[in-house]
Coordinates of C-alpha atoms and ligand atoms in Angstrom, one line a residue:
M90 CA -20.3 -2.2 -49.6
R91 CA -18.4 -0.6 -52.6
L92 CA -16.2 2.3 -52.1
D93 CA -14.6 4.4 -55.0
V94 CA -11.8 6.9 -54.2
V95 CA -10.4 9.4 -57.0
T96 CA -7.2 10.8 -56.3
I97 CA -3.9 12.2 -57.8
F98 CA -2.0 9.9 -54.9
P99 CA -3.2 6.6 -55.3
D100 CA -0.4 5.3 -53.1
Y101 CA -2.0 7.5 -50.3
L102 CA -4.7 5.0 -49.9
A103 CA -2.2 2.1 -49.6
P104 CA -3.0 1.8 -45.6
L105 CA -6.5 0.4 -46.9
D106 CA -4.8 -2.8 -47.7
L107 CA -3.9 -3.2 -44.1
S108 CA -5.4 -4.3 -40.7
L109 CA -9.2 -4.8 -40.6
I110 CA -10.1 -3.0 -43.7
G111 CA -7.7 -5.0 -45.7
K112 CA -9.0 -8.2 -44.3
A113 CA -12.5 -6.8 -44.9
R114 CA -11.6 -6.3 -48.5
R115 CA -10.0 -9.9 -48.9
D116 CA -13.3 -11.1 -47.2
G117 CA -15.5 -9.3 -50.1
I118 CA -17.3 -7.3 -47.2
L119 CA -15.8 -4.2 -48.8
D120 CA -15.0 -3.6 -52.7
V121 CA -12.6 -0.6 -52.5
R122 CA -11.3 0.8 -55.8
V123 CA -8.8 3.6 -56.3
H124 CA -8.7 5.7 -59.4
D125 CA -5.9 8.2 -60.5
L126 CA -7.2 11.3 -61.6
R127 CA -4.4 11.6 -64.1
D128 CA -5.7 8.9 -66.0
F129 CA -8.6 11.1 -67.1
A130 CA -6.3 13.9 -68.0
H131 CA -5.5 13.7 -71.5
D132 CA -3.2 16.6 -72.3
R133 CA 0.6 16.1 -72.7
H134 CA 1.5 16.6 -69.2
R135 CA -1.8 14.9 -67.8
S136 CA -2.2 18.2 -65.9
V137 CA -5.2 18.3 -63.6
D138 CA -4.5 21.8 -62.1
D139 CA -4.4 25.5 -63.4
S140 CA -4.1 29.0 -61.8
P141 CA -7.2 30.5 -60.2
F142 CA -9.4 32.7 -61.9
G143 CA -9.5 35.9 -59.8
G144 CA -6.0 35.5 -58.9
G145 CA -4.8 34.5 -55.5
A146 CA -2.2 31.8 -54.3
G147 CA -2.0 28.3 -55.3
M148 CA -3.7 26.3 -58.2
V149 CA -7.1 25.0 -58.7
M150 CA -8.2 21.7 -59.8
T151 CA -9.5 21.9 -63.5
P152 CA -13.1 20.6 -64.1
G153 CA -12.4 18.3 -67.1
P154 CA -10.4 15.2 -65.6
W155 CA -12.9 15.3 -62.6
A156 CA -15.9 15.2 -64.6
A157 CA -14.5 12.4 -66.6
A158 CA -13.1 10.4 -63.5
L159 CA -16.6 10.6 -61.7
D160 CA -18.4 9.7 -64.9
H161 CA -16.4 6.8 -65.2
V162 CA -16.9 5.8 -61.6
V163 CA -20.6 6.1 -62.2
A164 CA -20.7 4.3 -65.5
S165 CA -18.8 1.5 -63.8
G166 CA -21.8 0.7 -61.7
P167 CA -24.6 0.0 -60.8
T168 CA -23.9 -2.4 -58.0
E169 CA -26.9 -4.8 -57.0
D170 CA -27.9 -2.3 -54.5
A171 CA -27.3 1.1 -55.9
V172 CA -27.4 2.8 -59.2
V173 CA -25.2 5.6 -58.4
P174 CA -22.8 6.4 -55.4
H175 CA -23.1 8.8 -52.7
L176 CA -20.2 11.2 -53.6
V177 CA -18.4 12.5 -50.2
V178 CA -16.0 15.3 -50.9
P179 CA -13.5 16.0 -48.1
G180 CA -13.2 19.7 -47.6
P181 CA -12.3 22.1 -44.6
G182 CA -15.8 23.8 -45.2
G183 CA -17.8 20.5 -45.1
V184 CA -20.3 19.3 -42.5
P185 CA -18.5 17.8 -39.6
F186 CA -17.6 13.9 -39.9
T187 CA -19.1 12.6 -36.6
Q188 CA -19.9 8.9 -35.6
A189 CA -23.7 9.6 -36.5
L190 CA -22.5 10.5 -39.9
A191 CA -20.4 7.5 -40.2
R192 CA -23.3 5.2 -39.1
R193 CA -25.4 7.0 -41.7
L194 CA -22.7 6.5 -44.3
A195 CA -22.3 2.8 -43.4
A196 CA -25.9 2.0 -44.3
E197 CA -25.2 2.9 -47.8
P198 CA -24.2 0.3 -50.4
W199 CA -22.1 2.5 -52.5
L200 CA -19.9 5.4 -51.7
A201 CA -17.4 7.5 -53.5
F202 CA -14.8 9.9 -52.4
A203 CA -13.3 12.7 -54.5
C204 CA -9.9 13.7 -53.1
G205 CA -9.1 17.3 -53.8
R206 CA -5.5 19.0 -53.7
Y207 CA -4.2 22.4 -54.2
E208 CA -6.7 25.2 -53.2
G209 CA -9.4 22.9 -54.1
I210 CA -11.7 21.7 -56.9
D211 CA -13.3 24.1 -59.7
E212 CA -16.8 24.7 -58.0
R213 CA -18.6 23.5 -61.4
V214 CA -17.5 19.9 -60.6
Y215 CA -19.5 19.9 -57.7
E216 CA -22.5 21.1 -59.8
H217 CA -21.6 18.2 -62.6
A218 CA -21.8 15.8 -59.7
Q219 CA -24.9 16.9 -58.1
E220 CA -26.7 16.5 -61.5
R221 CA -25.7 12.7 -61.2
M222 CA -25.6 11.6 -57.7
P223 CA -25.9 12.8 -54.0
V224 CA -23.0 14.8 -53.1
T225 CA -22.0 15.7 -49.5
V226 CA -18.9 17.8 -48.5
V227 CA -17.6 16.7 -45.2
S228 CA -14.9 18.2 -42.9
L229 CA -12.7 15.8 -40.8
G230 CA -12.3 18.7 -38.3
D231 CA -11.4 22.3 -37.6
Y232 CA -7.9 22.3 -39.0
V233 CA -6.4 22.7 -42.4
L234 CA -5.0 19.6 -44.4
N235 CA -3.1 19.8 -47.7
G236 CA -5.7 17.6 -49.4
G237 CA -8.7 15.1 -48.9
E238 CA -6.6 11.7 -48.8
V239 CA -6.0 11.8 -45.1
A240 CA -9.7 12.5 -44.4
V241 CA -10.8 9.6 -46.8
L242 CA -8.5 7.2 -44.8
A243 CA -10.2 8.2 -41.7
M244 CA -13.8 8.2 -43.0
V245 CA -13.3 4.8 -44.7
E246 CA -12.0 3.2 -41.6
A247 CA -14.7 4.8 -39.4
V248 CA -17.3 3.6 -41.7
G249 CA -15.9 0.2 -42.7
R250 CA -15.4 -1.0 -39.2
L251 CA -19.3 -0.6 -38.5
L252 CA -20.0 -3.0 -41.2
P253 CA -21.1 -6.6 -39.9
G254 CA -18.1 -9.0 -39.9
V255 CA -15.4 -6.4 -39.9
V256 CA -14.7 -5.8 -36.3
G257 CA -14.6 -9.4 -34.8
N258 CA -16.5 -8.7 -31.7
A259 CA -19.3 -6.4 -32.5
E260 CA -20.1 -6.0 -28.9
S261 CA -16.9 -3.7 -28.4
L262 CA -18.5 -1.3 -31.1
V263 CA -21.2 -0.7 -28.4
E264 CA -19.1 0.8 -25.4
E265 CA -17.0 3.1 -27.6
S266 CA -16.5 6.8 -27.3
H267 CA -19.1 8.8 -29.3
E268 CA -21.4 5.9 -29.3
G269 CA -24.0 6.9 -26.7
G270 CA -22.2 10.4 -26.0
L271 CA -19.8 9.5 -23.4
L272 CA -16.0 9.0 -23.6
E273 CA -14.6 5.5 -23.1
Y274 CA -13.3 4.4 -19.5
P275 CA -9.7 3.7 -18.8
V276 CA -8.4 0.3 -19.8
Y277 CA -6.1 -2.0 -18.0
T278 CA -4.3 -5.4 -18.7
R279 CA -1.6 -7.6 -17.1
P280 CA 0.5 -7.2 -15.1
A281 CA -2.0 -5.9 -12.3
R282 CA 1.1 -4.7 -10.4
W283 CA 3.5 -2.8 -12.8
E284 CA 7.0 -2.1 -11.7
D285 CA 7.6 1.2 -13.8
G286 CA 11.2 2.1 -13.1
G287 CA 10.7 2.0 -9.2
I288 CA 7.1 3.2 -9.3
L289 CA 4.6 0.6 -8.6
R290 CA 1.5 1.2 -10.6
E291 CA -1.4 -0.9 -9.6
V292 CA -4.8 -1.6 -11.5
P293 CA -7.8 -0.2 -9.6
P294 CA -8.8 -3.3 -7.2
V295 CA -12.5 -3.0 -8.5
L296 CA -11.3 -4.4 -11.9
L297 CA -9.8 -7.4 -10.3
S298 CA -13.0 -8.2 -8.1
G299 CA -15.0 -10.1 -10.4
D300 CA -18.0 -8.1 -9.2
H301 CA -19.3 -7.2 -12.7
A302 CA -22.1 -4.8 -11.3
A303 CA -19.4 -2.9 -9.6
I304 CA -17.0 -3.0 -12.6
A305 CA -19.8 -1.6 -14.8
A306 CA -20.6 1.2 -12.1
W307 CA -17.1 2.1 -11.9
R308 CA -16.8 2.1 -15.6
H309 CA -19.7 4.3 -16.1
E310 CA -18.5 6.7 -13.5
Q311 CA -15.2 7.0 -15.3
R312 CA -16.9 7.6 -18.6
V313 CA -19.0 10.4 -17.0
A314 CA -16.0 12.0 -15.1
R315 CA -13.7 11.8 -18.3
T316 CA -16.5 13.4 -20.6
A317 CA -17.2 16.0 -18.0
A318 CA -13.5 17.0 -17.7
R319 CA -12.6 16.4 -21.3
R320 CA -15.8 17.0 -23.4
P321 CA -18.4 18.6 -21.2
D322 CA -20.2 19.6 -24.5
L323 CA -20.8 16.0 -25.0
L324 CA -22.3 15.3 -21.6
P325 CA -25.8 13.8 -22.2
A326 CA -28.6 16.0 -20.4
S327 CA -28.9 13.1 -17.9
A328 CA -25.4 13.8 -16.7
T329 CA -26.2 17.3 -15.3
T330 CA -30.0 17.4 -15.1
G331 CA -30.8 17.4 -11.8
A332 CA -28.3 14.7 -11.4
L333 CA -26.2 16.6 -8.7
E334 CA -24.7 13.1 -7.6
D335 CA -22.8 13.4 -11.0
L336 CA -21.2 16.6 -9.7
D337 CA -19.2 17.6 -6.6
V338 CA -21.3 19.8 -4.5
R339 CA -19.8 21.3 -1.5
V340 CA -20.2 24.4 0.7
A341 CA -17.9 26.9 -0.7
V342 CA -14.7 28.1 1.1
P343 CA -12.9 31.3 0.5
A344 CA -10.4 29.2 -1.8
D345 CA -13.6 29.1 -4.2
A346 CA -14.1 32.8 -4.4
A347 CA -11.8 33.4 -7.2
E348 CA -13.6 31.1 -9.4
L349 CA -16.9 32.1 -8.1
L350 CA -16.2 35.8 -9.1
V351 CA -15.2 34.5 -12.7
L352 CA -18.4 32.5 -12.9
Q353 CA -20.8 35.3 -11.5
R354 CA -19.3 37.9 -13.9
A355 CA -19.9 35.4 -16.8
C356 CA -23.4 34.7 -15.8
W357 CA -24.3 38.4 -15.3
V358 CA -22.4 40.1 -18.1
R359 CA -25.5 39.9 -20.3
E360 CA -27.6 41.5 -17.7
G361 CA -24.9 44.1 -17.2
L362 CA -25.0 44.9 -20.9
A363 CA -28.6 45.3 -21.0
A364 CA -28.7 47.6 -18.2
R365 CA -26.5 49.9 -20.3
G366 CA -25.3 51.9 -17.0
R367 CA -28.8 52.7 -16.1
W368 CA -28.5 50.5 -12.8
V369 CA -25.8 48.6 -10.9
V370 CA -25.7 44.9 -11.3
P371 CA -24.4 43.8 -7.9
P372 CA -22.6 40.7 -9.0
L373 CA -20.6 42.5 -11.5
A374 CA -19.8 45.3 -9.2
E375 CA -18.1 42.9 -6.6
E376 CA -14.6 42.3 -6.1
H377 CA -12.8 39.1 -4.9
A378 CA -13.0 40.5 -1.3
D379 CA -16.8 40.9 -1.6
V380 CA -17.2 37.4 -2.8
V381 CA -15.2 36.1 0.4
A382 CA -17.3 38.4 2.5
G383 CA -20.5 37.0 1.1
L384 CA -19.4 33.5 2.0
G385 CA -19.6 34.7 5.5
E386 CA -23.1 36.0 5.3
W387 CA -24.7 33.3 3.3
T388 CA -24.2 29.5 2.9
T389 CA -22.9 29.2 -0.7
W390 CA -22.8 25.7 -2.4
V391 CA -20.3 25.2 -5.3
A392 CA -20.9 22.5 -8.0
R393 CA -17.7 21.1 -9.6
V394 CA -17.5 18.5 -12.5
R395 CA -16.0 15.5 -10.9
S396 CA -13.1 15.5 -13.2
G397 CA -11.1 12.4 -14.6
E398 CA -7.3 11.8 -13.9
G399 CA -5.5 15.0 -12.9
A400 CA -7.6 17.5 -14.6
P401 CA -8.8 20.2 -12.3
A402 CA -12.4 19.8 -11.4
R403 CA -14.3 22.7 -13.1
L404 CA -16.6 25.0 -11.2
V405 CA -19.8 24.7 -13.3
G406 CA -22.5 26.3 -10.7
A407 CA -23.3 27.8 -7.6
V408 CA -26.1 29.0 -5.4
R409 CA -26.6 30.5 -1.9
G410 CA -29.2 30.7 0.7
R411 CA -29.7 32.4 4.2
P412 CA -32.5 33.8 6.4
S413 CA -33.6 36.9 5.4
P414 CA -31.9 39.2 7.6
G415 CA -35.2 41.4 8.3
D416 CA -37.4 38.3 8.2
P417 CA -36.0 35.1 9.5
A418 CA -39.1 33.0 8.3
T419 CA -38.1 33.8 5.0
W420 CA -35.3 31.8 3.1
E421 CA -33.4 34.2 0.7
V422 CA -31.8 32.3 -2.1
G423 CA -29.4 34.1 -4.4
R424 CA -26.5 34.0 -6.8
L425 CA -27.8 30.8 -8.7
M426 CA -25.4 30.4 -11.3
V427 CA -24.5 27.9 -14.1
A428 CA -21.8 28.0 -16.5
P429 CA -23.1 29.5 -19.7
D430 CA -22.0 26.5 -21.9
L431 CA -24.0 24.2 -19.5
Q432 CA -27.3 26.1 -19.1
G433 CA -30.4 24.6 -20.2
R434 CA -29.7 21.1 -18.8
G435 CA -31.5 21.1 -15.7
L436 CA -28.6 22.1 -13.4
G437 CA -29.9 25.4 -12.4
R438 CA -33.3 23.7 -11.2
A439 CA -31.1 21.1 -9.1
L440 CA -29.3 24.0 -7.4
L441 CA -32.2 25.9 -6.9
E442 CA -33.9 22.8 -5.3
L443 CA -30.6 22.2 -3.3
A444 CA -30.9 25.6 -1.9
E445 CA -34.3 25.5 -0.9
S446 CA -33.9 22.1 0.7
H447 CA -31.6 23.8 3.3
A448 CA -34.1 26.2 4.5
P449 CA -34.5 25.7 8.5
E450 CA -37.5 24.5 10.2
G451 CA -40.0 27.4 10.6
T452 CA -39.3 28.7 7.0
T453 CA -42.6 29.7 5.6
G454 CA -41.4 31.0 2.3
Y455 CA -38.6 31.9 -0.2
R456 CA -37.6 35.1 -1.6
L457 CA -35.2 35.7 -4.6
T458 CA -34.1 38.5 -6.9
T459 CA -33.5 38.7 -10.6
G460 CA -32.8 41.1 -13.3
V461 CA -36.2 42.9 -14.3
L462 CA -34.9 42.6 -18.0
E463 CA -34.0 38.9 -17.6
D464 CA -37.3 37.2 -19.0
G465 CA -35.7 33.8 -19.3
N466 CA -34.7 33.8 -15.5
Q467 CA -38.2 35.1 -14.6
R468 CA -39.8 32.2 -16.7
F469 CA -37.5 29.8 -15.1
Y470 CA -38.4 31.0 -11.5
R471 CA -42.0 31.0 -12.5
R472 CA -41.6 27.6 -13.5
A473 CA -40.1 26.7 -10.1
G474 CA -43.5 28.2 -8.3
Y475 CA -42.2 31.9 -7.6
R476 CA -44.4 34.8 -8.2
I477 CA -43.5 38.5 -8.6
A478 CA -43.2 40.1 -5.1
P479 CA -45.4 43.0 -4.2
G480 CA -43.7 46.4 -3.6
E481 CA -40.3 47.7 -4.5
P482 CA -37.6 45.3 -5.5
T483 CA -34.4 44.7 -3.4
Y484 CA -32.4 47.1 -5.8
P485 CA -33.1 48.9 -9.1
G486 CA -33.3 47.1 -12.2
A487 CA -34.3 44.1 -10.4
V488 CA -37.4 42.0 -9.6
D489 CA -38.2 40.2 -6.4
L490 CA -39.9 36.7 -6.7
V491 CA -41.4 34.9 -3.5
K492 CA -42.7 31.4 -3.2
R493 CA -44.7 29.9 -0.3
R494 CA -43.0 27.0 1.3
R495 CA -45.2 23.9 0.9
R496 CA -45.4 21.6 4.0
Ligands
LIG1352 C1 -9.7 18.6 -49.1 C2 -7.5 20.6 -50.9 C3 -6.1 22.0 -49.2 C4 -8.0 23.5 -48.4 C5 -6.2 25.7 -49.0 C6 -5.0 24.1 -47.9 C7 -11.0 17.7 -44.7 N1 -10.7 19.0 -42.0 C8 -10.0 19.2 -43.3 N2 -9.0 20.3 -43.4 N3 -8.7 20.4 -44.6 C9 -9.4 19.5 -45.4 C10 -9.0 19.5 -47.0 C11 -8.2 20.3 -47.5 C12 -8.0 20.2 -48.7 C13 -8.7 19.3 -49.6 C14 -10.0 18.7 -47.7 C15 -8.4 19.8 -51.0 N4 -7.2 20.9 -49.5 C16 -6.9 23.4 -49.4 C17 -8.5 25.1 -48.5 C18 -7.4 25.9 -48.2 N5 -5.7 24.3 -49.0 C19 -10.1 18.8 -44.5 N6 -11.8 16.9 -44.9

């Protein structure tokens, strides 16, 4: 793969001489060429910036040197596999740089990187470049750097290490974070028993067992737990879809009431807004004491993400059930809630089935209530076999749904 980098700070890219990327260059796997933008600035001061049109702080990089530098790079090709490079321009407003993007770029024979500085590069340079080669503006992350060089160092390493022959055992590329969505498992090496200033720290025994199946299972569990604790947004659907075993599900106790109150307010706020004061939405009208009282009148289950080291286990879902006060053959289900950021992954369905499964012998049907304006919820319950109940709903602004219990 050929990589060209244009910058006003060539020394910033010196780390690419080191370690695996440095070796890959010496092994001819990577052909990295760094160009000094000032070599393409031909005024007395070799200036590459000027004050911004329209005013404002800082300076903007002028188009002339950039156009000349990029044309020089293109003209110094083609490589045997590409006529022009794919130009990657780091910028805080770019598309997020991810492992998936790194994999896509690693499949390209020729990449060029334009490192901006100051307040950025004159916008016409992007037009100039787009007329000659593919251009992608890429951001390393949602924070502000002073220039593109650091981003290029990270991108070249993330892309370069994916090329065959760069990382010794390609096997290790497989089980990494962001490959397959789960974070990596904790790693240990000798000594198995570490004397740390009077504290004996031991390696998890399973890792010393030689039982590879048990080790693989433990490592997967650690990856799910860590991901759930640190990056629930990465959790593949499978991790929360119906897979309650990935979660810590228990019968709620008064100590859970505070978090339950927070979760129910978060899950019913949209319904509350829709009501616009026309009716009371009970979960929003409750205080902590009401939630505690509810734990006495219903059996409530809480689902927590089994968190990794030390991180508190997050309450991500709940549901409750009880024999209907007026008709014990009917099992009432209520307060089904899933943290808004985890909805749509099947956890709600799993919790509904959990509550239904606890209906006692003799139960002939289920009954629950949801918001009359909550079309999504009503569709969800219909998909679970519920139908609108005849007659007046349990409370204003609601609709009751019932389902016969199948034997
Ligand atoms: C390129 C100039 C500095 C940015 C005024 C600060 C990437 N994730 C990222 N954060 N910041 C950058 C980045 C910042 C750059 C340049 C990349 C060129 N600056 C500018 C706009 C606000 N100064 C980045 N990738």
